[in-house]
Tab-separated table of C-alpha atoms (C1' of nucleotides) in Angstrom:
chain	number	residue	atom	x	y	z
A	505	MET	CA	130.010	80.891	105.242
A	506	ASN	CA	129.671	84.683	105.616
A	507	THR	CA	130.231	85.090	101.880
A	508	LYS	CA	127.228	82.944	101.002
A	509	GLN	CA	124.990	85.305	103.200
A	510	ARG	CA	126.559	88.421	101.625
A	511	LEU	CA	125.781	87.041	98.200
A	512	ILE	CA	122.234	86.375	99.044
A	513	ASP	CA	121.836	89.814	100.611
A	514	GLY	CA	123.542	91.251	97.516
A	515	THR	CA	121.213	89.374	95.286
A	516	LEU	CA	118.183	90.811	97.025
A	517	GLN	CA	119.584	94.367	96.764
A	518	ALA	CA	120.449	93.755	93.109
A	519	ILE	CA	116.756	92.586	92.369
A	520	ARG	CA	115.561	95.721	94.227
A	521	THR	CA	117.680	98.072	92.362
A	522	HIS	CA	117.930	96.611	88.843
A	523	GLY	CA	114.862	94.364	88.675
A	524	ILE	CA	114.991	90.666	87.679
A	525	ALA	CA	116.188	91.735	84.276
A	526	GLY	CA	119.246	93.418	85.592
A	527	VAL	CA	120.418	90.595	87.827
A	528	SER	CA	123.785	89.174	86.854
A	529	ALA	CA	126.729	87.604	88.699
A	530	ARG	CA	128.386	90.937	88.281
A	531	THR	CA	125.657	93.219	89.603
A	532	VAL	CA	125.029	90.830	92.503
A	533	ALA	CA	128.809	90.654	93.356
A	534	ALA	CA	129.011	94.463	93.108
A	535	CYS	CA	126.005	94.865	95.505
A	536	ALA	CA	127.541	92.173	97.810
A	537	GLY	CA	131.025	93.741	97.758
A	538	VAL	CA	132.634	90.470	96.722
A	539	ASN	CA	134.379	89.048	93.752
A	540	GLN	CA	132.266	87.908	90.859
A	541	ALA	CA	133.738	84.415	90.610
A	542	LEU	CA	132.492	83.626	94.152
A	543	VAL	CA	128.971	83.432	92.740
A	544	PHE	CA	129.889	80.353	90.850
A	545	TYR	CA	132.046	78.859	93.573
A	546	HIS	CA	129.342	79.036	96.116
A	547	PHE	CA	126.150	78.561	93.988
A	548	GLY	CA	127.291	77.138	90.677
A	549	THR	CA	124.832	79.322	88.622
A	550	VAL	CA	123.132	82.661	89.044
A	551	ASP	CA	119.892	80.907	88.865
A	552	ALA	CA	120.730	78.753	91.931
A	553	LEU	CA	121.653	81.905	93.824
A	554	LEU	CA	118.227	83.360	93.024
A	555	VAL	CA	116.592	80.304	94.247
A	556	ALA	CA	118.539	80.465	97.575
A	557	ALA	CA	117.798	84.132	97.901
A	558	CYS	CA	114.093	83.516	97.328
A	559	HIS	CA	113.728	81.030	100.088
A	560	THR	CA	115.935	82.756	102.655
A	561	ALA	CA	114.324	86.199	102.219
A	562	THR	CA	110.717	84.932	102.400
A	563	ALA	CA	111.139	82.579	105.279
A	564	GLU	CA	112.753	85.389	107.300
A	565	ARG	CA	109.968	87.842	106.732
A	566	VAL	CA	107.132	85.494	107.320
A	567	GLN	CA	108.607	84.573	110.647
A	568	VAL	CA	108.651	88.209	111.584
A	569	TYR	CA	104.934	88.418	111.087
A	570	ARG	CA	103.849	85.038	112.435
A	571	ASP	CA	102.829	86.325	115.891
A	572	ARG	CA	100.901	89.218	114.501
A	573	PHE	CA	98.970	86.894	112.008
A	574	ALA	CA	98.120	84.693	115.008
A	575	ALA	CA	96.764	87.703	116.942
A	576	VAL	CA	94.340	88.742	114.303
A	577	GLY	CA	90.825	88.504	115.514
A	578	SER	CA	88.599	89.933	112.689
A	579	LEU	CA	88.630	90.483	109.020
A	580	ARG	CA	89.047	94.185	109.811
A	581	GLU	CA	92.224	93.576	111.792
A	582	LEU	CA	93.491	91.273	109.117
A	583	LEU	CA	93.086	94.143	106.565
A	584	ASP	CA	94.799	96.578	108.969
A	585	LEU	CA	97.693	94.163	109.300
A	586	GLY	CA	97.820	93.855	105.628
A	587	ARG	CA	98.158	97.541	105.313
A	588	ASP	CA	100.946	97.645	107.887
A	589	LEU	CA	102.680	94.709	106.242
A	590	HIS	CA	102.298	96.466	102.914
A	591	THR	CA	103.793	99.670	104.139
A	592	GLU	CA	106.623	98.043	106.193
A	593	GLU	CA	107.678	95.468	103.518
A	594	ARG	CA	107.433	97.988	100.684
A	595	LYS	CA	109.911	100.238	102.516
A	596	GLN	CA	112.241	97.396	102.811
A	597	GLY	CA	111.568	96.268	99.269
A	598	ASN	CA	110.748	92.657	100.090
A	599	VAL	CA	107.512	92.548	98.262
A	600	ALA	CA	109.180	94.078	95.245
A	601	VAL	CA	111.757	91.114	95.350
A	602	LEU	CA	108.990	88.485	95.468
A	603	ALA	CA	107.169	90.231	92.620
A	604	GLN	CA	110.349	90.316	90.479
A	605	LEU	CA	111.141	86.731	91.194
A	606	LEU	CA	107.556	85.748	90.406
A	607	ALA	CA	107.845	87.589	86.971
A	608	GLY	CA	111.122	85.801	86.337
A	609	ALA	CA	109.654	82.439	87.229
A	610	GLN	CA	107.137	82.755	84.483
A	611	THR	CA	109.699	81.740	81.864
A	612	ASP	CA	112.225	80.026	84.078
A	613	GLU	CA	110.981	76.551	85.141
A	614	ARG	CA	113.876	76.178	87.613
A	615	LEU	CA	112.779	79.316	89.378
A	616	ALA	CA	109.096	78.467	89.428
A	617	PRO	CA	108.995	75.761	92.236
A	618	PRO	CA	111.039	77.804	94.753
A	619	VAL	CA	108.923	80.926	94.047
A	620	ARG	CA	105.639	78.837	94.462
A	621	ALA	CA	107.085	77.555	97.743
A	622	ALA	CA	107.923	81.155	98.927
A	623	LEU	CA	104.457	82.356	98.078
A	624	ASN	CA	102.925	79.288	99.895
A	625	LEU	CA	104.774	80.457	102.990
A	626	TRP	CA	102.748	83.647	102.955
A	627	THR	CA	99.540	82.030	101.749
A	628	ASN	CA	99.570	79.443	104.470
A	629	GLU	CA	99.739	82.149	107.120
A	630	ILE	CA	96.810	83.973	105.586
A	631	GLU	CA	94.786	80.802	105.024
A	632	SER	CA	95.022	79.664	108.628
A	633	VAL	CA	93.856	83.175	109.829
A	634	LEU	CA	90.974	83.161	107.343
A	635	ARG	CA	89.962	79.644	108.347
A	636	ARG	CA	89.903	80.658	112.042
A	637	LEU	CA	87.913	83.916	111.398
A	638	LEU	CA	85.467	82.465	108.768
A	639	ASP	CA	84.797	79.145	110.505
A	640	ARG	CA	81.984	80.361	112.596
A	641	SER	CA	81.017	83.389	110.583
A	642	PRO	CA	77.882	83.475	108.524
A	643	LEU	CA	80.244	83.722	105.563
A	644	ALA	CA	81.498	80.163	106.276
A	645	ASP	CA	79.515	78.551	103.542
A	646	LEU	CA	80.366	81.323	101.151
A	647	THR	CA	84.174	81.184	101.221
A	648	ASP	CA	86.927	78.815	100.656
A	649	PRO	CA	89.796	79.966	102.911
A	650	ALA	CA	92.566	78.359	100.780
A	651	GLY	CA	91.335	80.057	97.604
A	652	LEU	CA	90.778	83.279	99.209
A	653	ALA	CA	94.207	83.280	100.786
A	654	ARG	CA	95.649	82.757	97.341
A	655	ALA	CA	93.638	85.565	95.881
A	656	VAL	CA	94.783	87.871	98.615
A	657	SER	CA	98.482	87.068	98.053
A	658	ALA	CA	98.038	87.583	94.266
A	659	ALA	CA	96.307	90.804	94.764
A	660	PHE	CA	99.059	91.821	97.179
A	661	ILE	CA	101.717	91.247	94.639
A	662	GLY	CA	99.631	92.912	91.919
A	663	LEU	CA	99.245	96.035	94.080
A	664	GLU	CA	102.985	96.188	94.670
A	665	LEU	CA	103.666	96.163	91.000
A	666	TYR	CA	100.925	98.681	90.370
A	667	GLU	CA	102.297	100.932	92.932
A	668	GLY	CA	105.623	100.891	91.060
A	669	VAL	CA	104.141	102.741	88.203
A	670	ASP	CA	101.222	104.652	89.802
A	671	PRO	CA	101.630	105.250	93.558
A	672	THR	CA	98.566	107.520	93.672
A	673	GLY	CA	96.413	104.894	92.034
A	674	ALA	CA	97.620	102.130	94.331
A	675	THR	CA	96.783	104.354	97.364
A	676	ALA	CA	93.298	104.824	95.937
A	677	ALA	CA	93.008	101.116	95.460
A	678	LEU	CA	93.936	100.342	99.014
A	679	ASP	CA	91.481	102.967	100.329
A	680	ALA	CA	88.752	101.522	98.218
A	681	LEU	CA	89.411	98.030	99.653
A	682	ASP	CA	89.444	99.556	103.120
A	683	GLN	CA	86.015	101.128	102.560
A	684	LEU	CA	84.697	97.797	101.069
A	685	ALA	CA	85.774	95.929	104.132
A	686	THR	CA	82.919	97.695	105.973
A	687	LEU	CA	80.752	95.126	104.363
A	688	THR	CA	82.143	92.494	106.484
A	689	ASP	CA	81.277	94.457	109.629
A	690	VAL	CA	77.777	94.927	108.317
A	691	VAL	CA	77.328	91.171	107.708
A	692	ASP	CA	78.700	90.498	111.218
A	693	ASP	CA	76.268	92.941	112.832
A	694	LEU	CA	73.036	92.341	110.874
A	695	GLY	CA	72.014	89.457	113.039
A	696	PRO	CA	70.014	86.241	112.385
A	697	LEU	CA	67.839	87.827	109.699
A	698	ALA	CA	70.782	88.327	107.503
A	699	HIS	CA	72.198	85.026	108.350
A	700	ARG	CA	69.139	83.415	107.086
A	701	ALA	CA	69.176	85.533	103.925
A	702	LEU	CA	72.856	84.480	103.356
A	703	ARG	CA	72.056	80.898	103.601
A	704	ARG	CA	69.129	81.191	101.345
A	705	HIS	CA	71.571	82.590	98.739
A	706	THR	CA	74.166	80.003	99.365
A	707	ARG	CA	71.906	77.103	98.883
A	708	LYS	CA	70.314	78.616	95.705
A	709	GLU	CA	72.926	77.089	93.321
A	710	ARG	CA	73.980	79.374	90.605
A	711	PRO	CA	73.960	78.210	86.976
A	712	PRO	CA	77.065	76.076	86.497
A	713	ARG	CA	80.040	77.648	84.601
A	714	LYS	CA	82.847	75.880	82.819
A	715	GLN	CA	85.129	75.537	85.745
A	716	THR	CA	87.838	73.040	86.607
A	717	THR	CA	87.465	73.223	90.365
A	718	ARG	CA	84.244	73.819	91.932
A	719	ARG	CA	85.384	74.390	95.575
A	720	GLY	CA	88.532	74.134	97.564
A	721	LEU	CA	91.967	72.722	96.669
A	722	PRO	CA	91.732	69.078	96.061
A	723	GLN	CA	95.377	68.180	95.874
A	724	THR	CA	97.554	71.359	95.675
A	725	PRO	CA	101.119	70.591	96.679
A	726	THR	CA	101.880	72.775	99.704
A	727	ASP	CA	105.635	72.723	99.237
A	728	GLN	CA	106.403	74.250	102.665
A	729	ALA	CA	104.300	74.173	105.806
B	226	MET	CA	105.822	100.148	57.588
B	227	ASN	CA	105.113	96.518	57.650
B	228	THR	CA	108.438	95.858	59.406
B	229	LYS	CA	107.543	98.060	62.265
B	230	GLN	CA	104.466	95.989	62.888
B	231	ARG	CA	106.366	92.724	62.589
B	232	LEU	CA	108.904	94.010	65.152
B	233	ILE	CA	106.139	94.940	67.547
B	234	ASP	CA	104.522	91.586	67.143
B	235	GLY	CA	107.947	89.981	67.535
B	236	THR	CA	108.463	91.937	70.753
B	237	LEU	CA	105.283	90.660	72.242
B	238	GLN	CA	106.077	87.166	71.259
B	239	ALA	CA	109.545	87.511	72.707
B	240	ILE	CA	108.023	88.767	76.039
B	241	ARG	CA	105.763	85.833	76.145
B	242	THR	CA	108.476	83.296	75.372
B	243	HIS	CA	111.456	84.730	77.288
B	244	GLY	CA	109.962	87.202	79.749
B	245	ILE	CA	111.113	90.751	80.116
B	246	ALA	CA	114.555	89.524	81.219
B	247	GLY	CA	115.060	87.707	77.970
B	248	VAL	CA	114.054	90.459	75.654
B	249	SER	CA	116.938	91.788	73.434
B	250	ALA	CA	117.188	93.297	69.929
B	251	ARG	CA	118.331	89.790	68.827
B	252	THR	CA	115.528	87.691	70.411
B	253	VAL	CA	112.967	90.180	69.212
B	254	ALA	CA	114.412	90.194	65.689
B	255	ALA	CA	114.440	86.414	65.640
B	256	CYS	CA	110.699	86.316	66.717
B	257	ALA	CA	109.804	88.839	64.016
B	258	GLY	CA	111.950	87.052	61.367
B	259	VAL	CA	113.818	90.335	60.513
B	260	ASN	CA	117.378	91.488	60.876
B	261	GLN	CA	118.579	92.637	64.147
B	262	ALA	CA	119.692	96.018	63.003
B	263	LEU	CA	116.214	97.031	61.921
B	264	VAL	CA	115.314	97.339	65.661
B	265	PHE	CA	117.632	100.341	65.915
B	266	TYR	CA	116.738	101.799	62.472
B	267	HIS	CA	113.000	101.878	63.260
B	268	PHE	CA	112.935	102.434	67.045
B	269	GLY	CA	116.369	103.675	68.039
B	270	THR	CA	116.556	101.579	71.200
B	271	VAL	CA	114.987	98.308	72.532
B	272	ASP	CA	113.382	100.262	75.257
B	273	ALA	CA	111.558	102.401	72.682
B	274	LEU	CA	110.414	99.329	70.954
B	275	LEU	CA	108.963	98.041	74.302
B	276	VAL	CA	107.175	101.238	74.847
B	277	ALA	CA	105.532	101.030	71.296
B	278	ALA	CA	104.590	97.348	71.735
B	279	CYS	CA	103.097	98.107	75.202
B	280	HIS	CA	100.738	100.695	73.821
B	281	THR	CA	99.791	98.959	70.585
B	282	ALA	CA	98.964	95.577	72.181
B	283	THR	CA	96.870	97.043	75.095
B	284	ALA	CA	94.915	99.507	72.964
B	285	GLU	CA	93.995	96.701	70.590
B	286	ARG	CA	92.797	94.353	73.211
B	287	VAL	CA	90.850	96.979	75.214
B	288	GLN	CA	89.038	97.878	71.913
B	289	VAL	CA	87.993	94.298	71.539
B	290	TYR	CA	86.256	94.271	74.968
B	291	ARG	CA	84.783	97.730	74.945
B	292	ASP	CA	81.301	96.604	73.864
B	293	ARG	CA	81.133	93.793	76.335
B	294	PHE	CA	82.130	96.143	79.119
B	295	ALA	CA	79.416	98.452	78.055
B	296	ALA	CA	76.899	95.623	78.174
B	297	VAL	CA	77.598	94.528	81.677
B	298	GLY	CA	74.524	95.152	83.956
B	299	SER	CA	75.529	93.763	87.374
B	300	LEU	CA	78.614	93.017	89.524
B	301	ARG	CA	77.883	89.403	88.843
B	302	GLU	CA	78.132	89.985	85.113
B	303	LEU	CA	81.315	91.990	85.561
B	304	LEU	CA	82.943	89.120	87.368
B	305	ASP	CA	81.795	86.752	84.699
B	306	LEU	CA	83.264	88.981	81.992
B	307	GLY	CA	86.459	89.184	84.088
B	308	ARG	CA	86.654	85.374	84.062
B	309	ASP	CA	86.027	85.134	80.317
B	310	LEU	CA	88.604	87.876	79.757
B	311	HIS	CA	91.075	86.039	82.009
B	312	THR	CA	90.685	82.813	80.085
B	313	GLU	CA	90.805	84.336	76.671
B	314	GLU	CA	93.664	86.781	77.219
B	315	ARG	CA	95.695	84.180	79.086
B	316	LYS	CA	95.449	81.922	76.083
B	317	GLN	CA	96.744	84.637	73.870
B	318	GLY	CA	99.343	85.657	76.496
B	319	ASN	CA	98.374	89.338	76.527
B	320	VAL	CA	98.062	89.627	80.240
B	321	ALA	CA	101.296	87.903	80.637
B	322	VAL	CA	102.907	90.604	78.364
B	323	LEU	CA	101.453	93.402	80.453
B	324	ALA	CA	102.605	91.726	83.700
B	325	GLN	CA	106.159	91.360	82.331
B	326	LEU	CA	106.214	94.959	81.217
B	327	LEU	CA	104.969	96.050	84.607
B	328	ALA	CA	107.723	94.067	86.256
B	329	GLY	CA	110.273	95.665	83.987
B	330	ALA	CA	108.915	99.132	84.456
B	331	GLN	CA	109.618	98.963	88.281
B	332	THR	CA	113.274	99.679	87.599
B	333	ASP	CA	113.115	101.479	84.219
B	334	GLU	CA	111.688	104.894	84.585
B	335	ARG	CA	111.366	105.207	80.807
B	336	LEU	CA	109.083	102.197	80.644
B	337	ALA	CA	106.938	103.281	83.639
B	338	PRO	CA	104.818	106.048	82.102
B	339	PRO	CA	103.770	104.010	78.991
B	340	VAL	CA	102.912	100.931	81.252
B	341	ARG	CA	100.838	103.088	83.511
B	342	ALA	CA	99.021	104.526	80.448
B	343	ALA	CA	98.372	100.978	79.216
B	344	LEU	CA	97.098	99.936	82.648
B	345	ASN	CA	94.924	103.043	82.624
B	346	LEU	CA	93.230	101.964	79.367
B	347	TRP	CA	91.949	98.776	81.237
B	348	THR	CA	91.264	100.630	84.446
B	349	ASN	CA	89.184	103.373	82.883
B	350	GLU	CA	86.908	100.747	81.280
B	351	ILE	CA	86.403	98.978	84.643
B	352	GLU	CA	85.921	102.252	86.469
B	353	SER	CA	83.145	103.508	84.220
B	354	VAL	CA	81.339	100.017	84.516
B	355	LEU	CA	81.659	100.184	88.369
B	356	ARG	CA	80.505	103.741	88.476
B	357	ARG	CA	77.407	102.949	86.434
B	358	LEU	CA	76.634	99.800	88.617
B	359	LEU	CA	77.406	101.259	91.960
B	360	ASP	CA	75.774	104.671	91.487
B	361	ARG	CA	72.334	103.780	92.699
B	362	SER	CA	73.315	100.776	94.648
B	363	PRO	CA	73.262	100.731	98.535
B	364	LEU	CA	77.040	100.318	98.209
B	365	ALA	CA	77.412	103.754	96.569
B	366	ASP	CA	78.599	105.417	99.740
B	367	LEU	CA	80.834	102.549	100.521
B	368	THR	CA	82.885	102.467	97.405
B	369	ASP	CA	85.135	104.688	95.359
B	370	PRO	CA	84.924	103.254	91.751
B	371	ALA	CA	88.244	104.670	90.654
B	372	GLY	CA	90.047	103.117	93.429
B	373	LEU	CA	88.154	99.802	93.144
B	374	ALA	CA	88.855	99.713	89.479
B	375	ARG	CA	92.498	99.954	90.171
B	376	ALA	CA	92.401	97.264	92.846
B	377	VAL	CA	90.737	94.963	90.448
B	378	SER	CA	93.289	95.646	87.664
B	379	ALA	CA	96.152	94.971	90.066
B	380	ALA	CA	94.499	91.783	91.367
B	381	PHE	CA	94.111	90.659	87.878
B	382	ILE	CA	97.811	91.068	87.042
B	383	GLY	CA	98.788	89.432	90.292
B	384	LEU	CA	96.561	86.378	89.500
B	385	GLU	CA	98.184	86.102	86.076
B	386	LEU	CA	101.619	85.925	87.658
B	387	TYR	CA	100.421	83.555	90.397
B	388	GLU	CA	98.908	81.348	87.798
B	389	GLY	CA	102.276	81.014	86.165
B	390	VAL	CA	103.767	79.275	89.080
B	391	ASP	CA	100.618	77.585	90.621
B	392	PRO	CA	97.794	77.102	88.285
B	393	THR	CA	95.804	75.074	90.672
B	394	GLY	CA	96.052	77.769	93.303
B	395	ALA	CA	95.093	80.377	90.873
B	396	THR	CA	91.893	78.439	89.921
B	397	ALA	CA	91.074	78.063	93.583
B	398	ALA	CA	91.556	81.839	93.991
B	399	LEU	CA	89.184	82.638	91.182
B	400	ASP	CA	86.579	80.307	92.495
B	401	ALA	CA	86.897	81.840	95.914
B	402	LEU	CA	86.236	85.255	94.491
B	403	ASP	CA	83.286	83.783	92.601
B	404	GLN	CA	81.803	82.466	95.887
B	405	LEU	CA	82.416	85.739	97.466
B	406	ALA	CA	80.640	87.647	94.786
B	407	THR	CA	77.439	86.116	96.155
B	408	LEU	CA	77.727	88.846	98.842
B	409	THR	CA	76.798	91.547	96.447
B	410	ASP	CA	73.734	89.608	95.335
B	411	VAL	CA	72.731	89.432	98.891
B	412	VAL	CA	73.144	93.058	99.494
B	413	ASP	CA	71.094	93.790	96.508
B	414	ASP	CA	68.300	91.642	97.565
B	415	LEU	CA	68.097	92.275	101.337
B	416	GLY	CA	65.892	95.380	100.746
B	417	PRO	CA	65.445	98.675	102.636
B	418	LEU	CA	66.239	97.157	106.090
B	419	ALA	CA	69.811	96.317	104.967
B	420	HIS	CA	70.128	99.645	103.203
B	421	ARG	CA	69.447	101.443	106.506
B	422	ALA	CA	71.925	99.182	108.121
B	423	LEU	CA	74.542	99.903	105.501
B	424	ARG	CA	74.072	103.604	105.971
B	425	ARG	CA	74.400	103.371	109.650
B	426	HIS	CA	77.791	101.692	109.191
B	427	THR	CA	78.902	104.093	106.552
B	428	ARG	CA	78.149	107.245	108.676
B	429	LYS	CA	79.862	105.729	111.757
B	430	GLU	CA	83.302	107.171	110.960
B	431	ARG	CA	86.003	104.626	111.652
B	432	PRO	CA	89.062	105.718	113.715
B	433	PRO	CA	91.356	107.563	111.330
B	434	ARG	CA	94.456	105.740	109.980
B	435	LYS	CA	97.589	107.351	108.485
B	436	GLN	CA	96.451	107.562	104.964
B	437	THR	CA	97.537	109.965	102.256
B	438	THR	CA	94.176	109.956	100.422
B	439	ARG	CA	90.876	109.533	102.151
B	440	ARG	CA	88.608	108.977	99.204
B	441	GLY	CA	88.761	109.163	95.452
B	442	LEU	CA	91.545	110.258	93.112
B	443	PRO	CA	92.176	113.870	93.543
B	444	GLN	CA	94.618	114.447	90.668
B	445	THR	CA	95.707	111.253	89.161
B	446	PRO	CA	97.164	111.796	85.695
B	447	THR	CA	94.798	109.731	83.364
B	448	ASP	CA	97.350	109.526	80.471
B	449	GLN	CA	94.847	108.132	78.060
B	450	ALA	CA	91.009	108.439	77.961
C	1135	DG	C1'	138.076	80.300	99.994
C	1136	DT	C1'	139.431	84.145	97.530
C	1137	DC	C1'	141.596	86.404	93.882
C	1138	DT	C1'	143.281	87.460	88.743
C	1139	DA	C1'	143.036	86.373	84.224
C	1140	DT	C1'	140.758	84.779	80.438
C	1141	DA	C1'	137.963	82.051	77.147
C	1142	DG	C1'	133.877	82.080	74.898
C	1143	DT	C1'	129.253	84.062	74.186
C	1144	DA	C1'	125.373	87.427	73.793
C	1145	DG	C1'	123.938	91.967	73.355
C	1146	DG	C1'	123.578	97.316	72.048
C	1147	DA	C1'	124.615	99.996	68.617
C	1148	DT	C1'	126.708	101.907	64.234
C	1149	DA	C1'	128.952	102.235	59.426
C	1150	DG	C1'	128.547	101.347	54.979
C	1151	DA	C1'	127.259	98.417	50.962
C	1152	DC	C1'	123.224	97.463	48.344
D	1191	DG	C1'	114.761	100.195	54.022
D	1192	DT	C1'	117.418	96.269	54.517
D	1193	DC	C1'	121.508	93.772	54.843
D	1194	DT	C1'	126.374	92.468	56.319
D	1195	DA	C1'	130.106	93.272	59.078
D	1196	DT	C1'	131.942	95.035	63.022
D	1197	DC	C1'	133.123	97.461	67.564
D	1198	DC	C1'	132.605	97.447	72.257
D	1199	DT	C1'	130.605	96.195	76.255
D	1200	DA	C1'	128.787	92.868	79.580
D	1201	DC	C1'	127.915	88.322	80.657
D	1202	DT	C1'	128.629	83.194	82.189
D	1203	DA	C1'	131.901	80.187	83.544
D	1204	DT	C1'	136.350	78.139	84.230
D	1205	DA	C1'	141.553	77.686	85.177
D	1206	DG	C1'	145.093	78.477	88.017
D	1207	DA	C1'	147.844	81.458	91.361
D	1208	DC	C1'	147.692	82.517	96.153
DNA sequence: GTCTATAGTAGGATAGAC
DNA sequence: GTCTATCCTACTATAGAC
């Protein structure tokens, strides 16, 4: 039972070190310090091991942040938590693992569902915070928490990958988003006049574009609560 | 000379079909319809072929959109162009290629510089549009165009990968960003009162956070103009 | 459950004929 | 420039000893 865990940890380490392209039963076993044949004894295939590692790693990390997500009281605080989370998880290489798995899942349909489930674990946390924050904000009519949460997750992954090839640029990107977040403070502080202006804009329907979904997530499978 | 091009095209096709993890001299040659040994004759290593493909593909596509970037006159139009670009390039699989290369570059230091250069081709376009749009907007003091352009690029890549495992969620994310973009319309329309409020917020320095860069890109290598 | 050994396959790279 | 043939390495997966 201990070996299964060592293999999973070894898998995560292998992904961090060699990327999804460099993962093999041999590299994983080397990182785990166990025999290569044990990969197949315990998991059958390398793919299945990746699936197991994907779930374990994400569920663990989401759990760590659950309380902090629940304590968030403003968009500003959410952004700050996002930055902390980014710094901390980057150091541990957990976002990198998820990004690599996501890249691998693009062309591996057996990996796609577990990766989607893993992403949903993060997305659901963000979504519930956003729903809570935006519900009685003047932005309520303007935003779909579910969609926005997914946009945030996607951007997070993108920034992680971006940072891998251009750390300075990634820092500038985060700082820019930080500056931009001031906008939400402004909206919160402007008072009833701005609220009325916002509503005016919201009601004024924009010219329709060719879009599949107009608002919200009609029937997205959530995979994991 | 024709074979080099066929190999590059074959590489892009191989990345689209098999992902970065499935790229090899053999798969590339198969996609290109040429002999496997020609990869090494023309490019020396598979890595070098990836580098060449990375540059060619990106430069070509950026060129296609250059005029349309130049014609953008508002943030709303920029978002619309982004959506069009997303739809079109997704169909052709070009964003997917860049995303896969980016994932591969995380653990391949020979691939990282060319991928950064390729990303910069896109980022520079976006940055110049943002700079033009934001220069005389009330948002000018609030935003760093260089950083924001990088955030946009990163989010774009992230959304592409997200879409690969959850198309419905990705659509919801794009729709949410679309809704949110209304915020910029509001700011533009609120008039001098809001401008003054914005300035008040901008001047009121927020408590300092541990950040390496406070504003702008001091000395980021641009790689490619 | 864990190890060694090994079959069978795919991939990087080169030599040499054409 | 392009092809065949080939070497060597690394990989997945299994069989069988312990």
